[in-house]
Amino acid sequence: MLRSMLRIRRFEEKAIEVFSEGLMGGVLHTYIGEEAVAVGVCSNLRVDDYVAGTHRGHGHCLAKGAPSDRMLAELMGRKTGLNKGKGGSMHTIDFSKGILGSNGIVGSGIPIVVGAALSAKMRGTDQVAVAFFGDGATNRGSFHEGLNLAALWDLPAIFVCEDNKWAISVPKRRSTKLEDLSVRASSYGMPGVSVDGSDILAVHQAAAAVVARARRGEGPTLLVCDTPRARGHEEGDPQDYRPKDDLEAAKRRDPIEGLKTYMLGAGMLTGDEFEAVDKAIVQEIMEAERFARQSPFPRPEEALDDLFAEVH
Amino acid sequence: MREINYQQALNEALKEEMARDERVFVLGEDIGLIGGNFGITRGLLEEFGSERVLDTPISEDGFVGASLGAAITGMRPVAEVMFSSFMGCCMEQIWNQISKIRYMSGGQVEVPLVIRTVNALGRSTAAQHNERPEAMFMHIPGLKIVTPATPYDAKGLLKASIRDPNPVIFFEQCFLYFTAKGHVPEEDYIVPLGKADVKRRGTDVTIVSYSAMVYKALEAAELLSARGVEAEVVDLRTLSPLDRETLLESVKATGKVVIAEDDCKFGGVGAEVTAIIMEEAFDYLDAPVLRVATRDVPTPFSKPLENHIMPTVDDIVAACGKVAGA
């Protein structure tokens, strides 16, 4: 899990670098500071389980097994990208790893995950499906309709709310009267669990229980992870709207530092071992960068491919 | 060959496809016990059970989105949206998710998904049960749009839609459910998507139409024939992909075109058809292309008001007379 969180962190740092070099179009929303959620949840999943991510989706994809080199190539619009350059940062998709898609629309992955869970149930597999979304998504109809359907049909779905308390510039307290969003689960007759989303062990443990529950056919759960947004909504966001102490507090809750401190204290890891793990990951990301930079852009006319599947 | 109506034809298509392929299932509001508002799913619950015939809560965004999730993970859902006006409730899933997921993923996935819905012009159901929104969906790349007029086409096109690996929005017409009767084979057949059909041969003017308006076009053609003007009636059947070949062949042969549609005129299907004709067959035209369509207002309730906004057979005859000089 440490390795997986570090991979996301180093990937995002590299993404910021290439973005600031102008090698990435569009916008970049990084997952820095929230790594414990995706990793804590996905470490309980199999390759054939399904996840749907958010517009801040790199972490979900990497944690579920997407290759960092083709991810970075996608962000840089290359032909070798996961989606041949048609998706980009907000829409990275890797069906071979059960990744049904990062999503540019807040909350829209939720009904899709409900359908994947329905399909798993209909096909008689024990696959589970996980939707990641932010606190902002819980105000959308897709959240309410999706959770209601999943509960009604006892589907093997897990709804993971990454409660970072900001919807771009609007704080959560100005979007909902609720402090603890897990209480929303009771409206649908499903359990709601709240956990410290900066604490990877807490997330992993809570997710293990709800994933096992879903796999046993006992139905969906809403898992709310309190996780700070360490950076702006997107790169370049000056965050003028954000109180300084909120940002400072977010930075102090670094999940990677948290796990490192814990493991060092418990004698599970030495400083040297940490450095070696980190070095290997930095190396992997450098190779991913080399791969992406050297990859060609798609031919312009490829813009017209992939709209429809051939009738067979 | 036996004659059945449009509603029975659709019902048969669903039954046959569910029996043929166990991945096919249906979901929607009231489709189970009562077989849907118009009986299209009648008998399916008894035959296939509640695991493949899912009554949903009133949540179009939820169950249409869930259909997408099921379609990309190995199933072949057929969702029913009770009236096409309610398509607004699930527009986000259709517009941003269903139509785009294959393209955005670089072609990684197929989306074998059908959304059936119904247009209801002419039933005094007023503006929120009475849209003909197919032009809005035509404008979205990645969707196939199907609009059958006859029982034969309804069954064959629905079967083809269910077998298609792409998302299809299937617009039925509630006026036709019980009034349109015709020969429908009992053996398995499909009507391929993307192929128009010439419903009446003629040499003097082409009437381009689809769905319920095909019948008004045919009626107009008979009246015109009495005046010595032979109209060819092209039923588009599939609006996207649109069969340019059949359309242009007819236009080039007659040189005169009237488009008859029952949606609002502005920005509509007829506008697109006109543009295609102007771009690809302008030199063959002997007269400007005319459109006969609904007036550009929401559908009013009161019968005389509703009648006033709807295009009539006489309107089509008049337009044809104008372009054909009769």
Short mmCIF file of C-alpha atoms in Angstrom, two decimals, chain B residues 30-225:
data_model
loop_
_atom_site.label_atom_id
_atom_site.label_comp_id
_atom_site.label_asym_id
_atom_site.label_seq_id
_atom_site.Cartn_x
_atom_site.Cartn_y
_atom_site.Cartn_z
CA ASP B 30 -44.14 -0.24 -14.74
CA ILE B 31 -42.82 -2.69 -17.29
CA GLY B 32 -43.34 -5.78 -15.14
CA LEU B 33 -46.80 -6.42 -13.75
CA ILE B 34 -48.69 -4.26 -16.22
CA GLY B 35 -46.29 -4.76 -19.12
CA GLY B 36 -45.54 -1.07 -19.51
CA ASN B 37 -47.87 1.82 -20.15
CA PHE B 38 -48.59 0.54 -23.65
CA GLY B 39 -48.17 -3.20 -23.13
CA ILE B 40 -44.94 -3.53 -25.06
CA THR B 41 -43.38 -5.66 -22.31
CA ARG B 42 -46.58 -7.57 -21.58
CA GLY B 43 -46.03 -11.23 -20.76
CA LEU B 44 -42.27 -10.88 -20.33
CA LEU B 45 -42.41 -11.07 -16.54
CA GLU B 46 -44.35 -14.33 -16.69
CA GLU B 47 -42.04 -15.78 -19.30
CA PHE B 48 -38.63 -14.60 -18.11
CA GLY B 49 -39.11 -13.79 -14.42
CA SER B 50 -38.29 -10.79 -12.28
CA GLU B 51 -34.55 -11.28 -12.70
CA ARG B 52 -34.72 -10.28 -16.35
CA VAL B 53 -37.72 -7.96 -16.21
CA LEU B 54 -36.85 -5.25 -13.74
CA ASP B 55 -39.45 -2.78 -12.56
CA THR B 56 -37.49 0.28 -11.56
CA PRO B 57 -38.30 3.13 -9.23
CA ILE B 58 -39.00 6.46 -10.89
CA SER B 59 -35.37 7.30 -11.54
CA GLU B 60 -34.47 7.60 -15.21
CA ASP B 61 -30.98 8.93 -14.52
CA GLY B 62 -30.38 5.94 -12.27
CA PHE B 63 -31.69 3.10 -14.38
CA VAL B 64 -30.49 4.45 -17.72
CA GLY B 65 -27.03 4.96 -16.20
CA ALA B 66 -27.21 1.47 -14.72
CA SER B 67 -28.07 0.15 -18.19
CA LEU B 68 -24.80 1.60 -19.42
CA GLY B 69 -22.87 -0.05 -16.58
CA ALA B 70 -24.54 -3.36 -17.37
CA ALA B 71 -23.95 -3.01 -21.12
CA ILE B 72 -20.20 -2.48 -20.77
CA THR B 73 -19.85 -5.41 -18.38
CA GLY B 74 -21.41 -8.15 -20.44
CA MET B 75 -25.18 -7.66 -20.53
CA ARG B 76 -27.54 -6.32 -23.21
CA PRO B 77 -30.07 -4.11 -21.48
CA VAL B 78 -33.19 -2.71 -23.08
CA ALA B 79 -34.40 0.22 -20.98
CA GLU B 80 -37.86 1.71 -21.38
CA VAL B 81 -38.32 5.42 -20.75
CA MET B 82 -42.06 5.78 -20.41
CA PHE B 83 -42.45 8.91 -22.54
CA SER B 84 -39.82 10.63 -24.63
CA SER B 85 -40.46 13.82 -22.65
CA PHE B 86 -38.90 12.04 -19.69
CA MET B 87 -35.66 11.61 -21.61
CA GLY B 88 -34.71 14.96 -20.11
CA CYS B 89 -34.36 13.22 -16.76
CA CYS B 90 -31.58 10.97 -18.05
CA MET B 91 -30.04 13.31 -20.60
CA GLU B 92 -26.78 13.49 -18.68
CA GLN B 93 -26.26 9.74 -18.90
CA ILE B 94 -27.16 9.67 -22.60
CA TRP B 95 -25.26 12.75 -23.64
CA ASN B 96 -22.12 12.61 -21.52
CA GLN B 97 -21.75 8.93 -20.75
CA ILE B 98 -23.54 6.53 -23.09
CA SER B 99 -22.69 8.30 -26.33
CA LYS B 100 -19.08 9.02 -25.39
CA ILE B 101 -17.69 6.12 -23.39
CA ARG B 102 -16.59 4.04 -26.37
CA TYR B 103 -14.99 6.96 -28.16
CA MET B 104 -13.32 8.41 -25.06
CA SER B 105 -11.86 5.03 -24.15
CA GLY B 106 -10.23 4.75 -27.57
CA GLY B 107 -12.61 2.01 -28.67
CA GLN B 108 -11.93 -0.31 -25.73
CA VAL B 109 -15.55 -1.19 -25.17
CA GLU B 110 -18.82 -1.96 -26.91
CA VAL B 111 -22.06 -0.46 -25.63
CA PRO B 112 -24.90 -2.84 -26.59
CA LEU B 113 -27.66 -0.75 -25.09
CA VAL B 114 -31.15 0.10 -26.30
CA ILE B 115 -33.32 2.82 -24.82
CA ARG B 116 -36.91 2.49 -26.00
CA THR B 117 -39.19 5.44 -25.62
CA VAL B 118 -42.39 6.79 -27.13
CA ASN B 119 -43.56 9.97 -28.79
CA ALA B 120 -47.18 10.85 -28.24
CA LEU B 121 -48.29 13.71 -30.47
CA GLY B 122 -52.04 13.85 -30.99
CA ARG B 123 -53.25 12.43 -27.68
CA SER B 124 -54.00 15.66 -25.80
CA THR B 125 -51.35 14.89 -23.25
CA ALA B 126 -49.94 18.42 -23.45
CA ALA B 127 -46.35 19.54 -23.37
CA GLN B 128 -44.72 17.24 -20.82
CA HIS B 129 -45.89 13.93 -22.27
CA ASN B 130 -45.67 14.88 -25.84
CA GLU B 131 -42.23 15.56 -27.21
CA ARG B 132 -40.67 14.37 -30.46
CA PRO B 133 -37.07 14.95 -29.40
CA GLU B 134 -35.25 12.78 -31.92
CA ALA B 135 -33.49 15.73 -33.54
CA MET B 136 -31.82 16.57 -30.23
CA PHE B 137 -30.40 13.05 -30.04
CA MET B 138 -29.40 13.03 -33.73
CA HIS B 139 -27.08 15.88 -32.86
CA ILE B 140 -25.08 13.68 -30.47
CA PRO B 141 -22.30 11.67 -32.13
CA GLY B 142 -22.16 8.08 -30.89
CA LEU B 143 -25.88 7.33 -30.79
CA LYS B 144 -28.01 5.47 -33.31
CA ILE B 145 -31.54 6.84 -33.65
CA VAL B 146 -34.32 4.59 -34.87
CA THR B 147 -37.90 5.61 -35.71
CA PRO B 148 -40.03 2.79 -37.15
CA ALA B 149 -43.39 3.45 -38.81
CA THR B 150 -44.78 -0.02 -39.63
CA PRO B 151 -45.18 -3.21 -37.58
CA TYR B 152 -42.76 -5.02 -39.91
CA ASP B 153 -40.12 -2.34 -39.45
CA ALA B 154 -40.82 -2.01 -35.73
CA LYS B 155 -40.08 -5.68 -35.08
CA GLY B 156 -37.12 -5.96 -37.44
CA LEU B 157 -35.53 -2.72 -36.32
CA LEU B 158 -35.93 -3.49 -32.61
CA LYS B 159 -34.31 -6.88 -33.10
CA ALA B 160 -31.47 -5.27 -35.03
CA SER B 161 -31.10 -2.60 -32.33
CA ILE B 162 -30.82 -5.20 -29.58
CA ARG B 163 -28.16 -7.08 -31.55
CA ASP B 164 -26.23 -3.90 -32.35
CA PRO B 165 -23.07 -3.40 -30.27
CA ASN B 166 -23.76 0.35 -30.04
CA PRO B 167 -26.21 2.52 -28.11
CA VAL B 168 -29.54 2.88 -29.85
CA ILE B 169 -32.35 5.29 -28.94
CA PHE B 170 -35.50 3.68 -30.26
CA PHE B 171 -38.42 6.08 -30.72
CA GLU B 172 -41.82 4.44 -30.93
CA GLN B 173 -45.02 6.32 -31.70
CA CYS B 174 -47.94 5.71 -29.38
CA PHE B 175 -50.48 6.70 -32.03
CA LEU B 176 -49.27 3.72 -34.08
CA TYR B 177 -49.33 1.08 -31.33
CA PHE B 178 -52.86 -0.06 -32.08
CA THR B 179 -53.70 1.63 -35.39
CA ALA B 180 -50.78 0.46 -37.50
CA LYS B 181 -51.37 -3.11 -38.65
CA GLY B 182 -49.45 -5.10 -41.18
CA HIS B 183 -47.80 -8.28 -42.32
CA VAL B 184 -45.08 -9.45 -39.98
CA PRO B 185 -43.23 -12.72 -40.53
CA GLU B 186 -43.19 -15.29 -37.78
CA GLU B 187 -39.69 -16.40 -38.65
CA ASP B 188 -36.65 -14.53 -37.40
CA TYR B 189 -35.65 -11.45 -39.42
CA ILE B 190 -34.06 -8.08 -38.88
CA VAL B 191 -34.35 -4.74 -40.62
CA PRO B 192 -30.81 -3.35 -40.71
CA LEU B 193 -30.17 0.00 -39.03
CA GLY B 194 -29.19 2.85 -41.33
CA LYS B 195 -31.36 1.81 -44.28
CA ALA B 196 -34.27 3.92 -45.44
CA ASP B 197 -37.23 2.38 -47.23
CA VAL B 198 -39.21 3.65 -50.17
CA LYS B 199 -42.77 3.12 -48.99
CA ARG B 200 -44.34 4.28 -52.27
CA ARG B 201 -42.80 4.67 -55.68
CA GLY B 202 -43.35 7.90 -57.60
CA THR B 203 -41.69 10.08 -60.19
CA ASP B 204 -42.81 13.65 -59.60
CA VAL B 205 -41.93 14.58 -56.04
CA THR B 206 -40.18 12.95 -53.07
CA ILE B 207 -41.83 13.12 -49.68
CA VAL B 208 -39.25 12.38 -47.01
CA SER B 209 -40.75 11.23 -43.74
CA TYR B 210 -40.44 8.90 -40.76
CA SER B 211 -42.50 7.44 -37.92
CA ALA B 212 -46.21 8.33 -37.83
CA MET B 213 -45.84 11.01 -40.48
CA VAL B 214 -45.17 8.29 -43.05
CA TYR B 215 -48.91 7.52 -42.99
CA LYS B 216 -49.84 11.14 -43.62
CA ALA B 217 -47.28 11.21 -46.41
CA LEU B 218 -48.83 8.10 -47.98
CA GLU B 219 -52.31 9.58 -47.66
CA ALA B 220 -51.10 12.78 -49.27
CA ALA B 221 -49.53 10.76 -52.07
CA GLU B 222 -52.88 9.13 -52.84
CA LEU B 223 -54.62 12.52 -53.00
CA LEU B 224 -51.85 13.85 -55.25
CA SER B 225 -52.13 10.83 -57.50
#
